[in-house]
Structure formats: C-alpha cells, structure tokens
PDB file of C-alpha atoms in Angstrom:
ATOM      1  CA  MET A  75      69.727  32.847  42.654  1.00 43.00           C
ATOM      2  CA  ASN A  76      66.897  30.534  42.365  1.00 45.00           C
ATOM      3  CA  GLN A  77      63.216  30.415  43.859  1.00 45.00           C
ATOM      4  CA  LEU A  78      64.267  27.925  46.767  1.00 44.00           C
ATOM      5  CA  GLU A  79      66.789  30.211  48.041  1.00 46.00           C
ATOM      6  CA  LEU A  80      64.460  32.873  48.427  1.00 46.00           C
ATOM      7  CA  VAL A  81      62.197  31.013  50.811  1.00 53.00           C
ATOM      8  CA  ALA A  82      63.154  31.438  54.350  1.00 60.00           C
ATOM      9  CA  GLU A  83      63.281  28.591  56.482  1.00 85.00           C
ATOM     10  CA  CYS A  84      61.205  28.784  59.947  1.00 94.00           C
ATOM     11  CA  ARG A  85      62.461  27.806  62.922  1.00 96.00           C
ATOM     12  CA  VAL A  86      60.960  27.292  66.250  1.00 97.00           C
ATOM     13  CA  PRO A  87      62.153  29.405  69.322  1.00 97.00           C
ATOM     14  CA  PRO A  88      63.173  27.433  72.360  1.00 97.00           C
ATOM     15  CA  LYS A  89      60.563  26.175  74.628  1.00 97.00           C
ATOM     16  CA  GLY A  90      59.781  28.361  77.572  1.00 95.00           C
ATOM     17  CA  THR A  91      60.583  31.633  76.015  1.00 96.00           C
ATOM     18  CA  GLN A  92      57.746  34.259  75.289  1.00 96.00           C
ATOM     19  CA  CYS A  93      58.770  33.719  71.449  1.00 97.00           C
ATOM     20  CA  TYR A  94      57.806  30.266  71.629  1.00 98.00           C
ATOM     21  CA  GLU A  95      54.571  30.689  73.710  1.00 97.00           C
ATOM     22  CA  LEU A  96      53.624  33.367  71.295  1.00 98.00           C
ATOM     23  CA  LEU A  97      54.317  31.462  68.271  1.00 98.00           C
ATOM     24  CA  MET A  98      52.100  28.544  69.717  1.00 97.00           C
ATOM     25  CA  ALA A  99      49.089  30.885  70.240  1.00 98.00           C
ATOM     26  CA  LEU A 100      49.654  32.143  66.698  1.00 98.00           C
ATOM     27  CA  LYS A 101      50.005  28.733  65.064  1.00 97.00           C
ATOM     28  CA  ASN A 102      46.732  27.858  66.960  1.00 97.00           C
ATOM     29  CA  GLY A 103      44.965  30.760  65.113  1.00 97.00           C
ATOM     30  CA  ALA A 104      45.003  33.559  67.775  1.00 97.00           C
ATOM     31  CA  ARG A 105      45.125  37.214  66.893  1.00 97.00           C
ATOM     32  CA  LEU A 106      47.234  39.004  69.401  1.00 98.00           C
ATOM     33  CA  THR A 107      47.351  42.725  70.553  1.00 97.00           C
ATOM     34  CA  VAL A 108      49.256  43.951  73.069  1.00 96.00           C
ATOM     35  CA  ALA A 109      46.410  43.754  75.776  1.00 95.00           C
ATOM     36  CA  LYS A 110      45.858  40.282  74.992  1.00 96.00           C
ATOM     37  CA  ALA A 111      49.340  39.045  74.812  1.00 97.00           C
ATOM     38  CA  LEU A 112      50.108  41.081  78.377  1.00 97.00           C
ATOM     39  CA  ALA A 113      47.304  39.401  79.740  1.00 97.00           C
ATOM     40  CA  GLU A 114      47.791  36.082  78.723  1.00 96.00           C
ATOM     41  CA  PHE A 115      51.411  35.765  78.347  1.00 96.00           C
ATOM     42  CA  GLY A 116      52.891  38.800  80.441  1.00 96.00           C
ATOM     43  CA  CYS A 117      54.366  40.058  77.287  1.00 96.00           C
ATOM     44  CA  TYR A 118      55.070  43.947  77.278  1.00 94.00           C
ATOM     45  CA  ALA A 119      56.984  44.114  74.303  1.00 96.00           C
ATOM     46  CA  LEU A 120      54.846  42.105  71.641  1.00 98.00           C
ATOM     47  CA  SER A 121      56.018  44.371  68.369  1.00 97.00           C
ATOM     48  CA  GLN A 122      59.292  43.293  69.479  1.00 98.00           C
ATOM     49  CA  ARG A 123      58.656  39.725  69.830  1.00 98.00           C
ATOM     50  CA  MET A 124      56.686  39.896  66.468  1.00 98.00           C
ATOM     51  CA  GLY A 125      59.909  41.203  64.853  1.00 97.00           C
ATOM     52  CA  ASP A 126      62.074  38.523  66.514  1.00 97.00           C
ATOM     53  CA  LEU A 127      59.825  35.619  64.884  1.00 98.00           C
ATOM     54  CA  ARG A 128      59.869  37.513  61.692  1.00 97.00           C
ATOM     55  CA  ASN A 129      63.537  38.472  61.283  1.00 96.00           C
ATOM     56  CA  GLU A 130      65.414  35.967  63.584  1.00 96.00           C
ATOM     57  CA  TYR A 131      63.254  32.963  62.987  1.00 97.00           C
ATOM     58  CA  GLY A 132      61.774  33.448  59.641  1.00 96.00           C
ATOM     59  CA  TRP A 133      57.907  33.132  60.447  1.00 97.00           C
ATOM     60  CA  PRO A 134      55.544  34.955  58.172  1.00 97.00           C
ATOM     61  CA  ILE A 135      54.206  37.501  60.871  1.00 97.00           C
ATOM     62  CA  LYS A 136      51.199  39.475  59.425  1.00 98.00           C
ATOM     63  CA  SER A 137      49.742  42.622  61.044  1.00 98.00           C
ATOM     64  CA  ARG A 138      47.142  45.668  60.694  1.00 97.00           C
ATOM     65  CA  PHE A 139      45.793  48.591  62.576  1.00 98.00           C
ATOM     66  CA  ILE A 140      42.336  47.772  64.420  1.00 97.00           C
ATOM     67  CA  GLU A 141      40.347  50.010  66.256  1.00 96.00           C
ATOM     68  CA  THR A 142      39.257  49.075  69.572  1.00 91.00           C
ATOM     69  CA  ASN A 143      35.836  49.263  71.246  1.00 92.00           C
ATOM     70  CA  GLY A 144      37.277  52.423  73.271  1.00 93.00           C
ATOM     71  CA  GLY A 145      38.159  53.998  69.795  1.00 94.00           C
ATOM     72  CA  ALA A 146      42.265  53.445  70.153  1.00 94.00           C
ATOM     73  CA  HIS A 147      43.875  52.197  67.362  1.00 97.00           C
ATOM     74  CA  VAL A 148      46.221  49.306  67.934  1.00 96.00           C
ATOM     75  CA  LYS A 149      48.141  46.614  66.232  1.00 97.00           C
ATOM     76  CA  GLU A 150      46.897  43.250  65.705  1.00 98.00           C
ATOM     77  CA  TYR A 151      49.577  40.198  64.741  1.00 98.00           C
ATOM     78  CA  TRP A 152      48.694  37.034  63.229  1.00 98.00           C
ATOM     79  CA  LEU A 153      50.394  33.954  61.256  1.00 97.00           C
ATOM     80  CA  GLY A 154      50.130  34.603  57.696  1.00 92.00           C
ATOM     81  CA  GLN A 155      50.598  31.818  54.978  1.00 80.00           C
TER      82      GLN A 155
END
C-alpha cells in the first residue's frame, strides 16, 4: 500500500441533509457545539452527525472538550486540515 491509498476521499453529503448543512457551516469556519447545532440546525445528535461526516464521508473532523460559561464541559467540533 502506498501513501496515496491511505488518503481518504472526502465526499459531500446530499443537499438538504443535516450532514450537508453542518459540513457547509464547518467549511465556513464554524466551531459547533450541541447547543449551537440545536439552535441553528435543529440537530439533536451532533456527535452522531460528526461521526457520519468523519467515517462515512471521509472529512477530517476534529474535536475537543471546552468549558462553557456555566462550567459545563461540552464537545466542540471543527473541520481539520
């Protein structure tokens, strides 16, 4: 196996799906949390959609835990390079 075979091909989800809308936001530089995804996209299952974009569509989704102003720890997702 050579290096080119290790590079995953990124595919764009179908228009009109939550995955598509979330991907477009990520491509525009958004950093998403569950609260933001729910408020802006009606997405209750952000971790699952990010998993779909990463595993099914091949996008380099990055994540980390952040602390909110209220002291809660939540995951934040963004598009890696």
